[in-house]
Short mmCIF file of C-alpha atoms in Angstrom, two decimals:
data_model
loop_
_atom_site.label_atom_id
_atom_site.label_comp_id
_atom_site.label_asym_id
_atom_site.label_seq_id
_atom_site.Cartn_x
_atom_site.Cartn_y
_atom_site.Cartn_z
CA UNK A 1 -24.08 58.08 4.80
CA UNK A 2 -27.49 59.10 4.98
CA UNK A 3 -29.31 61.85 3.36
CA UNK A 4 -29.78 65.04 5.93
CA UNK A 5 -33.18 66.11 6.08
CA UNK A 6 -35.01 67.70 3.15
CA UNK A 7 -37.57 70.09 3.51
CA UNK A 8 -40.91 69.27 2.96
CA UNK A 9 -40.31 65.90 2.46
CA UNK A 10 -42.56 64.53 4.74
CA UNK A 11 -45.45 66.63 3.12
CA UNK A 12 -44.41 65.11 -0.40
CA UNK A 13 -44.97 61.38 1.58
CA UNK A 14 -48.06 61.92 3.10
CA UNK A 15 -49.26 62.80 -0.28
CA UNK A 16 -47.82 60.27 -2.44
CA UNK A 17 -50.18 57.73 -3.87
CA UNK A 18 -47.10 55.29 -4.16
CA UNK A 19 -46.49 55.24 -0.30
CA UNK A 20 -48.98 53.49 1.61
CA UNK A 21 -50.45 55.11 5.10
CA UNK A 22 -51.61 53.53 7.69
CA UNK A 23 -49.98 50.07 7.27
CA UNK A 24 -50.83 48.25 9.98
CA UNK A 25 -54.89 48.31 8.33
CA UNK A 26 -53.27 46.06 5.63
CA UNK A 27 -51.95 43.07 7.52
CA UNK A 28 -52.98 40.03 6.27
CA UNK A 29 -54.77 42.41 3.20
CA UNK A 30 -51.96 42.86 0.80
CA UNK A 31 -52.93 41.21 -2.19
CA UNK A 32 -56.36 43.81 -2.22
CA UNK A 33 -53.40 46.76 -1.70
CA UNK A 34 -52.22 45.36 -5.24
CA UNK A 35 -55.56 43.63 -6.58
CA UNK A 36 -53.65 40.35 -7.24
CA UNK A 37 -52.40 37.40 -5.12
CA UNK A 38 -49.19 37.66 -6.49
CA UNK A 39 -46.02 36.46 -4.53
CA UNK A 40 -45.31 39.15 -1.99
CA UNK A 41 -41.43 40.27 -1.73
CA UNK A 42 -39.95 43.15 1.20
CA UNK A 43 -37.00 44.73 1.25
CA UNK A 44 -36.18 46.42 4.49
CA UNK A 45 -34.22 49.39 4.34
CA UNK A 46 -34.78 50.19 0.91
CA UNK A 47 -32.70 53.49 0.45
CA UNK A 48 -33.65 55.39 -2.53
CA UNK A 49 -35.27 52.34 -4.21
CA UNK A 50 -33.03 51.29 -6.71
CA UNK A 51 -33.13 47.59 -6.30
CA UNK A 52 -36.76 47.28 -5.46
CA UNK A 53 -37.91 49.15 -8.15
CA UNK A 54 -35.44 47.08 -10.79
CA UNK A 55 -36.57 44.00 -9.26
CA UNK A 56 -40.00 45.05 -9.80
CA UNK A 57 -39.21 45.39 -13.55
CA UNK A 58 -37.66 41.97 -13.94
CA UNK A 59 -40.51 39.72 -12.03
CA UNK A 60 -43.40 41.83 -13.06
CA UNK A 61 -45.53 38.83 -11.14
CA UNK A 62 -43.95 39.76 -8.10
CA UNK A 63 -45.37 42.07 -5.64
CA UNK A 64 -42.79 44.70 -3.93
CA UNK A 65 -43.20 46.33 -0.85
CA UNK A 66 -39.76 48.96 0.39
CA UNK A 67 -39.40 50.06 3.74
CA UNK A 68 -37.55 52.74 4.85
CA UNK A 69 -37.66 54.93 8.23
CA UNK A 70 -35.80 58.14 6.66
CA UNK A 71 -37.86 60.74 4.54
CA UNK A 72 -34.90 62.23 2.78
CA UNK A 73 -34.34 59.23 1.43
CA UNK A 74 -38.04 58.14 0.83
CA UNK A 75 -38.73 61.01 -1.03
CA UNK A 76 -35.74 59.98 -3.57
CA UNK A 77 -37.93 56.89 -4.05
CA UNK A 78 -41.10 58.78 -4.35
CA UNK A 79 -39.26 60.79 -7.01
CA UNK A 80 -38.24 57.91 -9.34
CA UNK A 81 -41.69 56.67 -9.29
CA UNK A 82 -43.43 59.74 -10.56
CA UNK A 83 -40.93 59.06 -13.48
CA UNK A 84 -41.86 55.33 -14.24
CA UNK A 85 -44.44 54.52 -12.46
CA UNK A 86 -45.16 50.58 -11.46
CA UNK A 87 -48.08 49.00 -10.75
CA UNK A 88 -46.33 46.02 -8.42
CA UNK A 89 -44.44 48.60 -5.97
CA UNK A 90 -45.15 50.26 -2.77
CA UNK A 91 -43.49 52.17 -0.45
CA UNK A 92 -43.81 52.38 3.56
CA UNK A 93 -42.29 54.84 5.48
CA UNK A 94 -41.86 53.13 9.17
CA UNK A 95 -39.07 51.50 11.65
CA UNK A 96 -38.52 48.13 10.70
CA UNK A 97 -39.33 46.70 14.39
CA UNK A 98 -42.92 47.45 13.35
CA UNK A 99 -42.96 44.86 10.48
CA UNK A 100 -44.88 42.10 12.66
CA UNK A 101 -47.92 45.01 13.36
CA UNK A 102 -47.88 45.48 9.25
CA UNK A 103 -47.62 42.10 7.77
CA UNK A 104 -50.10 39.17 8.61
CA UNK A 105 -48.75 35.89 9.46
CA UNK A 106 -47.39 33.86 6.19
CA UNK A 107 -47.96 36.50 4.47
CA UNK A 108 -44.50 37.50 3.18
CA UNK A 109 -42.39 34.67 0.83
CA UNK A 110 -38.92 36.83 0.79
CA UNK A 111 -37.31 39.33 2.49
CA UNK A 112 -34.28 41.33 1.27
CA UNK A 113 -31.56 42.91 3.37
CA UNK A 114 -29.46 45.64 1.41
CA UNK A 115 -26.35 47.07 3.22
CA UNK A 116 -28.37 47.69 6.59
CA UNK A 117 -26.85 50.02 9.03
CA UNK A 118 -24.21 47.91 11.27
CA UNK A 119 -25.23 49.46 14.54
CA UNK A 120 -21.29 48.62 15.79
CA UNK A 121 -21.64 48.85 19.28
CA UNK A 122 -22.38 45.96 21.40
CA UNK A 123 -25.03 47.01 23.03
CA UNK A 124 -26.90 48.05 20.16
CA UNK A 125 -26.67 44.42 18.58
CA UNK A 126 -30.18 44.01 19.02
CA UNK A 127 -30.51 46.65 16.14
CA UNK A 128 -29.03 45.16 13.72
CA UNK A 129 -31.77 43.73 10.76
CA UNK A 130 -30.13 40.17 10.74
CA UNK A 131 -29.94 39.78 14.42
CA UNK A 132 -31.81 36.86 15.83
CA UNK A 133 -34.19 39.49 17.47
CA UNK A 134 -35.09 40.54 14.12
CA UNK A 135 -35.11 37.20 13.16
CA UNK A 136 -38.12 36.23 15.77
CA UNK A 137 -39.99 39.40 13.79
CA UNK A 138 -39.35 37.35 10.00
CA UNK A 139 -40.22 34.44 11.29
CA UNK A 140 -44.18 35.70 12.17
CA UNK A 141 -44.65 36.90 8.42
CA UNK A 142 -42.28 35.03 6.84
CA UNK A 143 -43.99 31.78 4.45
CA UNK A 144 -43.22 28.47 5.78
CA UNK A 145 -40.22 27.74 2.79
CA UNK A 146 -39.69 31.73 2.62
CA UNK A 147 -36.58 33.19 2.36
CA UNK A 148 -34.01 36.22 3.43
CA UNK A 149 -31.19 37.30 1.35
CA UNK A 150 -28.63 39.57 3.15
CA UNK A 151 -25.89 41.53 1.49
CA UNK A 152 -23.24 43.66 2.76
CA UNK A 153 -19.88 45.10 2.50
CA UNK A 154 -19.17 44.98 6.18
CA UNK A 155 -17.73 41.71 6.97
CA UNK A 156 -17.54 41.98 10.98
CA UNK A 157 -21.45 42.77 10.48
CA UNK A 158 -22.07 39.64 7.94
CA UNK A 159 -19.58 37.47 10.31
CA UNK A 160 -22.40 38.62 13.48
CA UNK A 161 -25.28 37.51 11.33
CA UNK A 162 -23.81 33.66 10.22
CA UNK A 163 -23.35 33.31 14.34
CA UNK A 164 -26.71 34.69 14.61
CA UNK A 165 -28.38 31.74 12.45
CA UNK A 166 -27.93 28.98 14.46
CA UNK A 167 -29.21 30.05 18.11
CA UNK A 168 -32.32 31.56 16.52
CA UNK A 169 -33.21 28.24 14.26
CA UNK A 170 -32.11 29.83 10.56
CA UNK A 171 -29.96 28.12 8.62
CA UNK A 172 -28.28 28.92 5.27
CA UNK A 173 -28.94 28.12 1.54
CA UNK A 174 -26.24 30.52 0.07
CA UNK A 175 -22.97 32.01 1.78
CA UNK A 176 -20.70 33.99 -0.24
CA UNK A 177 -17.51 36.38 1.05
CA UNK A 178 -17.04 37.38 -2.55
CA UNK A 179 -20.26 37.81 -4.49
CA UNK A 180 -18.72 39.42 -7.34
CA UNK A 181 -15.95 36.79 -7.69
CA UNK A 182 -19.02 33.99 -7.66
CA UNK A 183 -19.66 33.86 -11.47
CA UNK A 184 -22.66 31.35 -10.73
CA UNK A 185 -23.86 33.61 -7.42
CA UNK A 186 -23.26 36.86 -9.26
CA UNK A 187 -25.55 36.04 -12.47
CA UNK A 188 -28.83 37.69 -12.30
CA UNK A 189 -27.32 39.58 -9.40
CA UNK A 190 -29.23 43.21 -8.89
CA UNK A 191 -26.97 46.01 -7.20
CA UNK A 192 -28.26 48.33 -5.21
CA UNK A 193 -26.48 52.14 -5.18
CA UNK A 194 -24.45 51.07 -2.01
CA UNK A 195 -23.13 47.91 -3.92
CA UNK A 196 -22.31 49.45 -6.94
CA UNK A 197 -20.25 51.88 -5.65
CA UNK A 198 -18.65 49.52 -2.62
CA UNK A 199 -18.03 46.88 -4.97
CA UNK A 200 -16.05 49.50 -7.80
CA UNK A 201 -13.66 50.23 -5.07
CA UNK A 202 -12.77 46.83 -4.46
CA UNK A 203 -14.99 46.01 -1.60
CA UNK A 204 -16.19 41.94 -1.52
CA UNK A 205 -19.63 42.38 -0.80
CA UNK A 206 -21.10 39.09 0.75
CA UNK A 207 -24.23 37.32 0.81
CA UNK A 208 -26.58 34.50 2.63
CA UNK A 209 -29.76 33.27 1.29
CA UNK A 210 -31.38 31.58 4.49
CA UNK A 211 -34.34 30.09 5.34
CA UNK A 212 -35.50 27.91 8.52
#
């Protein structure tokens, strides 16, 4: 469930030196954004930023960029930042269907998918981060041997993104029903809020590392 709105959190992001405005004057300029030409690593849908921002702790030569369309949960981000700051993490606050207008061609060597909203009807399919529409967008930014990694507690979601590879010219590294019950898949593994508390109730949370 998201966060409901929170007052004057859209004045806290367009004042926050961690969240970067005006995105789309950065494509193809990213490595000035963090003065390095470090390896540059997305997660869509970021939440409150607790697996970006631990990532960004364990591959300190990695450069992380979150995005995430909701200020509530932005701000919760923002927030955590002020308390330990890090030099290799930025935030934008935008809808992922702009990602193509934001990131320059190549640009991008990984994208991660955290528990993204299933959009379960039909006709919103086309919504859905690991549909092949979506898919078309990675591919523009994406590295030539770049990768996505998807996890997710909703199988029938997970079981629409494996048909998904195929028809838009993916295909997959890494497929797991049971990431927890992997004890080779699950080493190194980095939860995010949504997994830690899906996965202590029992839910399997699964997981594809794809590439083309």
């Amino acid at each position: 469930m998201r966060l409901k709105n929170v007052p004057g959190s859209r004045e806290v992001i367009a004042e926050s030196r961690f969240v970067i405005h005006n995105p789309e004057e950065k494509k193809g300029k990213w490595a000035e954004v963090f003065g390095n030409a470090a390896p540059l690593h997305i997660e869509i849908g970021m939440g409150k930023g607790r697996f970006l921002m631990d990532m960004a702790k364990l591959h300190p030569e990695v450069n992380y960029v979150g995005i995430e369309k909701y200020s509530s949960v932005l701000l919760r981000a923002i927030q955590k930042m002020e308390e330990e700051e890090l030099p290799n993490v930025r935030f934008i606050r935008m809808d992922a269907e702009e990602i193509t207008n934001v990131f320059g061609r190549e640009e991008v060597e990984r994208i991660y998918l955290n528990f993204s909203d299933p959009w379960p009807k039909d006709r919103h399919a086309k919504r859905r981060l690991p549909s092949r529409q979506f898919l078309a967008r990675y591919d523009e930014i994406l590295k030539r041997d770049g990768t996505i990694e998807f996890k997710t507690d909703n199988r029938l979601l997970f079981d629409f993104a494996l048909e998904e590879l195929e028809p838009a010219g993916w295909r997959a590294d890494v497929v797991t029903f049971d990431l927890h019950g992997d004890e080779k898949l699950v080493q190194g593994n980095v939860m995010t809020e949504y997994e830690e508390r899906f996965s202590s109730m029992g839910n399997p949370i699964c997981k594809y590392i794809i590439r083309r």
